[in-house]
Amino acid sequence: MTLTQQIITIAVVVLGTMLTRFLPFWVFPADKPTPGYVLFLGRLLPPAVLGLLVIYSVKDVEWTRGLYGVPELLGIVLIICLHIWKRNMLLSIAGGTIFYMVLVQTVFA
């Protein structure tokens, strides 16, 4: 990649990043009410994304062989318990991930 191509690539990345950061503020200014469909998507998308991540994370688990997905299920249960207990997304994700990694590297190794 030549120097000119690198500069153009960096400029395009910077432009794209700035556009995605500032576009919502231009489209939905603070002095106007937020449209209903945006509020609807704001309520609907977080649980949908989390559900999608859970499905993606267990898609390769072999439920009929080996550990039968026990470490994955224990990790999911811990995440649910932590989230119900503290309602802190970071704690839930980090706690479940660390717990799962400890399980697969020590207990179920």
Coordinates of C-alpha atoms in Angstrom, one line a residue:
M1 CA 0.0 0.0 0.0
T2 CA 1.5 3.3 -1.0
L3 CA 1.6 6.4 1.2
T4 CA -1.2 8.0 -0.8
Q5 CA -3.4 4.9 -0.4
Q6 CA -2.7 4.9 3.3
I7 CA -3.6 8.6 3.7
I8 CA -6.8 8.1 1.7
T9 CA -7.7 5.0 3.8
I10 CA -7.1 6.9 7.0
A11 CA -9.1 9.9 5.7
V12 CA -12.0 7.7 4.7
V13 CA -12.0 5.9 8.1
V14 CA -11.9 9.2 10.0
L15 CA -14.7 10.6 7.8
G16 CA -16.8 7.5 8.4
T17 CA -16.2 7.5 12.1
M18 CA -17.1 11.2 12.4
L19 CA -20.2 10.8 10.3
T20 CA -21.5 7.9 12.4
R21 CA -20.8 9.9 15.6
F22 CA -22.4 13.2 14.5
L23 CA -25.2 12.0 12.3
P24 CA -27.6 11.2 15.1
F25 CA -27.2 14.7 16.6
W26 CA -28.0 16.2 13.2
V27 CA -30.9 14.0 12.4
F28 CA -32.4 14.2 15.9
P29 CA -31.6 17.6 17.4
A30 CA -32.0 18.0 21.2
D31 CA -34.7 20.7 20.8
K32 CA -37.1 18.4 19.0
P33 CA -38.9 15.3 20.4
T34 CA -37.5 11.9 19.6
P35 CA -39.7 10.1 17.1
G36 CA -41.7 7.2 18.4
Y37 CA -40.0 4.6 16.2
V38 CA -36.6 5.5 17.6
L39 CA -37.9 5.1 21.2
F40 CA -39.5 1.8 20.2
L41 CA -36.2 0.6 18.7
G42 CA -34.3 1.8 21.8
R43 CA -36.5 -0.4 23.9
L44 CA -36.6 -3.4 21.5
L45 CA -33.0 -3.7 20.2
P46 CA -31.0 -4.2 23.5
P47 CA -32.9 -7.4 24.4
A48 CA -32.9 -8.6 20.8
V49 CA -29.2 -8.1 20.5
L50 CA -28.5 -9.9 23.8
G51 CA -30.7 -12.8 22.6
L52 CA -28.8 -12.9 19.4
L53 CA -25.5 -13.0 21.2
V54 CA -26.7 -15.9 23.5
I55 CA -27.8 -17.9 20.4
Y56 CA -24.6 -17.1 18.6
S57 CA -22.5 -18.1 21.7
V58 CA -24.1 -21.6 22.0
K59 CA -24.5 -22.3 18.3
D60 CA -21.5 -24.7 18.2
V61 CA -22.2 -26.5 21.4
E62 CA -22.6 -30.2 21.0
W63 CA -25.6 -30.9 23.2
T64 CA -25.5 -34.7 22.8
R65 CA -21.7 -35.3 23.3
G66 CA -18.9 -34.5 25.7
L67 CA -19.9 -32.1 28.4
Y68 CA -23.4 -31.6 27.0
G69 CA -23.0 -27.8 27.2
V70 CA -22.8 -27.8 31.0
P71 CA -20.1 -25.0 31.1
E72 CA -22.1 -22.9 28.7
L73 CA -25.3 -23.4 30.6
L74 CA -23.7 -22.6 34.0
G75 CA -22.2 -19.4 32.5
I76 CA -25.6 -18.3 31.2
V77 CA -27.2 -19.1 34.5
L78 CA -24.6 -17.0 36.3
I79 CA -25.1 -14.1 33.9
I80 CA -28.8 -14.2 34.5
C81 CA -28.4 -14.4 38.3
L82 CA -25.9 -11.5 38.3
H83 CA -28.1 -9.4 36.1
I84 CA -31.2 -10.0 38.2
W85 CA -29.1 -9.3 41.4
K86 CA -27.2 -6.2 40.4
R87 CA -28.8 -5.0 37.1
N88 CA -25.3 -4.1 35.9
M89 CA -24.6 -5.1 32.3
L90 CA -20.8 -4.9 32.6
L91 CA -20.8 -7.0 35.8
S92 CA -23.1 -9.6 34.2
I93 CA -21.0 -10.0 31.1
A94 CA -17.6 -9.9 32.8
G95 CA -18.7 -12.2 35.6
G96 CA -20.2 -14.7 33.2
T97 CA -17.3 -14.6 30.9
I98 CA -14.7 -15.0 33.6
F99 CA -16.7 -17.8 35.2
Y100 CA -17.1 -19.6 31.9
M101 CA -13.4 -19.3 31.1
V102 CA -12.4 -20.7 34.6
L103 CA -14.8 -23.6 34.1
V104 CA -13.5 -24.6 30.7
Q105 CA -9.8 -24.2 31.6
T106 CA -9.8 -25.8 35.0
V107 CA -13.0 -27.8 36.0
F108 CA -13.9 -29.1 32.5
A109 CA -10.4 -29.2 31.0

